[in-house]
C-alpha cells in the first residue's frame, strides 16, 4: 500500500538536543498530522495542520505544513528521555471518503 | 487515554481460521476506521464506517469485512486467515470528517497467525 517517505528512518540523540524530521509525498494533502507511537500502543495525535505554510506548536513540538502541500516537518526542542518512540506523519486524503496515508516512521532514541 | 477501546489485546489464530476484532469508539464519535500495521511499517487503511455504512475501502481483499452498530461500536472480521495477516490492527474513531475531526486511535489488537 501507499506510504509516505519519512526521514530519517531512525536517530539517536543526546538528551537536550533538538530533533528534526520530515515527510514527503508525491500527492497533495489538505491536512497533515503527526502521531507518536509507543511500543504496544496505538498512535497518539501530536499536531494537526490544515493550511499550506502553517506553523503549529504543541509544547516542545513544532510542525509545519509545507508550501507545496506535499511535505511536512516536525521539530522537537530540548529532547527528553520520554520522547523515545516512533513518529509517524500522515496525510489526510479524500477519494470518496477521508482516510489517512501514513509515513514509514522515524524511530527516535534519546540517550540520557 | 483516547476513549477508544479494542478487544482483545492479543490473539493467536491458525491459518484458515476466521477472527473478529472489536472496537468501542470514543463517546459521540460516529465514524470508525480500521487500519492494519505490519511490523516496522506505518498503518494501512482497511475501511471506514460512518453511521453504520461502509463509506470507503483501502486495498484489502473482500475477506476483510466489517460492521458498525447503532452505538457506533464496530467489528472487523477476517476470513480464511493467512500468515501475512499477522499485524497490529488499529481502530480509530472521529466525529464526522471535516477539519478538527481528527481520528483518535485505540491501543490495537495484536493478531498472530500461525
Coordinates of N, CA, C and O in Angstrom, one line a residue, chain A residues 1-3 31 33 35 37 40-45 48 50-51 54 88 92 94-105 107, chain B residues 2 33 35 37 40-45 48 55-59 88 90 94 97-108 110:
Chain A
X1 N 0.8 -1.2 0.0 CA 0.0 0.0 0.0 C 0.9 1.3 0.0 O 2.1 1.2 0.3
X2 N 0.2 2.4 -0.3 CA 0.9 3.6 -0.4 C 1.4 4.1 1.0 O 0.7 4.0 2.0
X3 N 2.7 4.5 1.1 CA 3.2 5.1 2.3 C 4.0 6.3 2.0 O 4.6 6.4 0.9
X31 N -4.6 18.1 4.7 CA -4.3 18.1 6.1 C -3.1 17.2 6.3 O -3.0 16.1 5.7
X33 N -0.8 15.5 9.6 CA -0.9 15.2 11.0 C 0.4 14.5 11.4 O 1.0 13.8 10.6
X35 N 1.8 11.9 14.5 CA 1.4 11.0 15.6 C 2.7 10.4 16.2 O 3.7 10.3 15.5
X37 N 3.9 6.9 18.4 CA 3.5 5.6 18.8 C 4.5 5.0 19.7 O 5.7 4.8 19.3
X40 N 3.6 -1.3 21.6 CA 2.4 -2.0 22.0 C 1.2 -1.0 22.2 O 0.2 -1.5 22.7
X41 N 1.3 0.2 21.7 CA 0.2 1.1 21.8 C -0.2 1.6 20.5 O 0.5 1.4 19.5
X42 N -1.4 2.3 20.4 CA -1.8 2.9 19.2 C -1.2 4.3 19.0 O -0.6 4.9 20.0
X43 N -1.2 4.9 17.8 CA -0.7 6.2 17.6 C -1.4 7.3 18.4 O -2.7 7.2 18.5
X44 N -0.7 8.2 18.9 CA -1.3 9.3 19.7 C -1.1 10.6 18.9 O 0.0 10.9 18.5
X45 N -2.2 11.4 18.6 CA -2.1 12.6 17.9 C -1.3 13.7 18.6 O -1.5 14.0 19.8
X48 N -1.9 18.7 14.3 CA -2.7 18.7 13.1 C -2.5 20.0 12.4 O -2.5 21.0 13.0
X50 N -3.6 22.4 8.8 CA -4.7 22.4 7.9 C -4.4 23.3 6.7 O -5.2 23.3 5.7
X51 N -3.3 24.1 6.7 CA -3.2 25.1 5.6 C -1.7 25.2 5.2 O -0.8 25.1 6.1
X54 N 1.4 26.7 7.2 CA 1.0 26.8 8.6 C 2.1 26.2 9.5 O 2.7 25.2 9.2
X88 N 5.1 9.2 13.4 CA 4.5 9.0 12.1 C 3.9 10.3 11.6 O 3.2 10.9 12.3
X92 N -4.0 13.4 5.1 CA -5.4 13.0 5.0 C -5.9 13.3 3.6 O -5.8 14.5 3.1
X94 N -8.8 12.6 0.3 CA -10.2 12.3 0.1 C -10.4 11.7 -1.3 O -10.0 12.2 -2.3
X95 N -11.0 10.5 -1.3 CA -11.4 9.9 -2.6 C -12.7 9.1 -2.3 O -12.7 7.9 -2.3
X96 N -13.7 9.9 -2.1 CA -15.0 9.4 -1.7 C -15.1 9.3 -0.2 O -16.3 9.3 0.3
X97 N -14.0 9.2 0.5 CA -14.0 9.2 1.9 C -12.7 9.7 2.4 O -11.7 9.7 1.7
X98 N -12.7 10.2 3.6 CA -11.4 10.7 4.2 C -10.7 9.5 4.7 O -11.2 8.7 5.4
X99 N -9.4 9.4 4.4 CA -8.5 8.3 5.0 C -7.1 8.9 5.2 O -6.8 9.9 4.6
X100 N -6.4 8.3 6.1 CA -5.0 8.7 6.4 C -4.1 7.8 5.6 O -4.2 6.6 5.7
X101 N -3.1 8.5 5.0 CA -1.9 7.8 4.4 C -0.8 8.1 5.4 O -0.4 9.2 5.6
X102 N -0.2 7.0 5.9 CA 0.8 7.2 6.9 C 2.2 7.1 6.3 O 2.4 6.5 5.2
X103 N 3.2 7.7 7.0 CA 4.6 7.6 6.6 C 5.2 6.3 7.1 O 4.5 5.5 7.8
X104 N 6.4 6.1 6.8 CA 7.1 4.9 7.2 C 7.7 5.0 8.6 O 8.1 4.0 9.1
X105 N 7.6 6.1 9.2 CA 8.0 6.3 10.6 C 9.5 6.7 10.8 O 10.3 6.4 10.0
X107 N 12.1 6.4 14.0 CA 12.3 5.9 15.3 C 13.3 6.8 16.0 O 14.5 6.9 15.6
Chain B
X2 N -7.5 7.8 25.0 CA -8.3 8.4 23.9 C -9.8 8.1 24.0 O -10.6 8.7 23.3
X33 N -12.7 4.0 11.7 CA -11.8 3.5 10.6 C -10.9 2.3 11.2 O -10.6 2.4 12.4
X35 N -7.3 0.1 10.6 CA -6.0 0.1 9.9 C -5.3 -1.2 10.3 O -5.4 -1.7 11.4
X37 N -1.4 -2.6 10.7 CA 0.0 -2.1 10.9 C 0.9 -3.3 11.0 O 1.0 -4.0 12.0
X40 N 7.1 -2.9 11.8 CA 8.1 -2.0 11.2 C 7.5 -1.1 10.1 O 8.2 -0.3 9.4
X41 N 6.2 -1.1 10.0 CA 5.5 -0.3 8.9 C 4.5 0.7 9.6 O 4.2 0.6 10.7
X42 N 4.1 1.7 8.7 CA 3.0 2.6 9.2 C 1.7 1.9 9.0 O 1.6 1.0 8.2
X43 N 0.7 2.4 9.6 CA -0.7 1.8 9.5 C -1.2 2.0 8.0 O -0.9 3.0 7.4
X44 N -1.9 1.0 7.6 CA -2.5 1.0 6.2 C -4.1 0.9 6.4 O -4.6 0.1 7.1
X45 N -4.7 1.8 5.7 CA -6.2 2.0 5.8 C -6.9 0.7 5.2 O -6.6 0.3 4.1
X48 N -13.6 2.2 6.3 CA -14.2 3.2 7.2 C -15.7 3.0 7.3 O -16.3 2.7 6.3
X55 N -18.1 3.4 4.0 CA -18.1 4.6 3.0 C -16.6 4.8 2.5 O -16.3 5.9 2.2
X56 N -15.9 3.7 2.5 CA -14.5 3.8 1.9 C -13.7 2.6 2.2 O -13.9 2.0 3.3
X57 N -12.9 2.2 1.3 CA -12.2 0.9 1.5 C -10.8 1.1 0.9 O -10.6 1.7 -0.2
X58 N -9.8 0.5 1.6 CA -8.4 0.5 1.0 C -8.2 -0.7 0.2 O -9.1 -1.4 -0.2
X59 N -7.0 -1.0 -0.1 CA -6.6 -2.1 -1.0 C -6.5 -3.4 -0.2 O -5.5 -4.0 -0.1
X88 N -0.7 -5.6 13.8 CA -1.4 -4.9 14.8 C -2.6 -4.2 14.1 O -2.4 -3.5 13.1
X90 N -5.6 -1.6 14.2 CA -5.9 -0.4 14.9 C -7.3 0.1 14.5 O -7.6 0.1 13.3
X94 N -13.7 9.1 15.0 CA -13.7 10.5 14.8 C -15.2 11.0 14.7 O -16.1 10.2 14.5
X97 N -16.1 14.1 9.4 CA -14.9 14.0 8.6 C -14.3 15.4 8.2 O -13.4 15.4 7.4
X98 N -14.7 16.5 8.8 CA -14.2 17.7 8.4 C -13.0 18.2 9.2 O -12.4 17.4 10.0
X99 N -12.6 19.4 9.1 CA -11.5 20.0 9.8 C -11.8 19.9 11.3 O -12.9 20.2 11.7
X100 N -10.8 19.6 12.1 CA -11.0 19.5 13.5 C -11.6 18.2 14.0 O -12.0 18.1 15.1
X101 N -11.7 17.2 13.1 CA -12.3 15.9 13.4 C -11.3 14.8 13.2 O -11.6 13.8 12.7
X102 N -10.1 15.1 13.7 CA -9.0 14.1 13.6 C -9.4 12.8 14.3 O -10.1 12.8 15.3
X103 N -8.8 11.7 13.8 CA -9.0 10.4 14.4 C -8.2 10.1 15.6 O -7.0 10.5 15.7
X104 N -8.8 9.5 16.6 CA -8.1 9.0 17.8 C -8.1 7.5 17.7 O -9.1 6.8 17.5
X105 N -6.9 7.0 18.0 CA -6.7 5.5 17.9 C -6.8 4.8 19.2 O -6.5 5.3 20.2
X106 N -7.2 3.5 19.1 CA -7.2 2.6 20.2 C -5.8 2.1 20.4 O -4.9 2.4 19.6
X107 N -5.6 1.2 21.3 CA -4.3 0.6 21.6 C -4.0 -0.6 20.7 O -2.8 -1.0 20.6
X108 N -5.0 -1.0 19.9 CA -4.8 -2.0 18.9 C -5.0 -3.4 19.4 O -5.0 -3.7 20.6
X110 N -3.2 -7.1 18.7 CA -2.1 -7.8 18.0 C -2.5 -9.2 17.6 O -2.8 -10.0 18.5

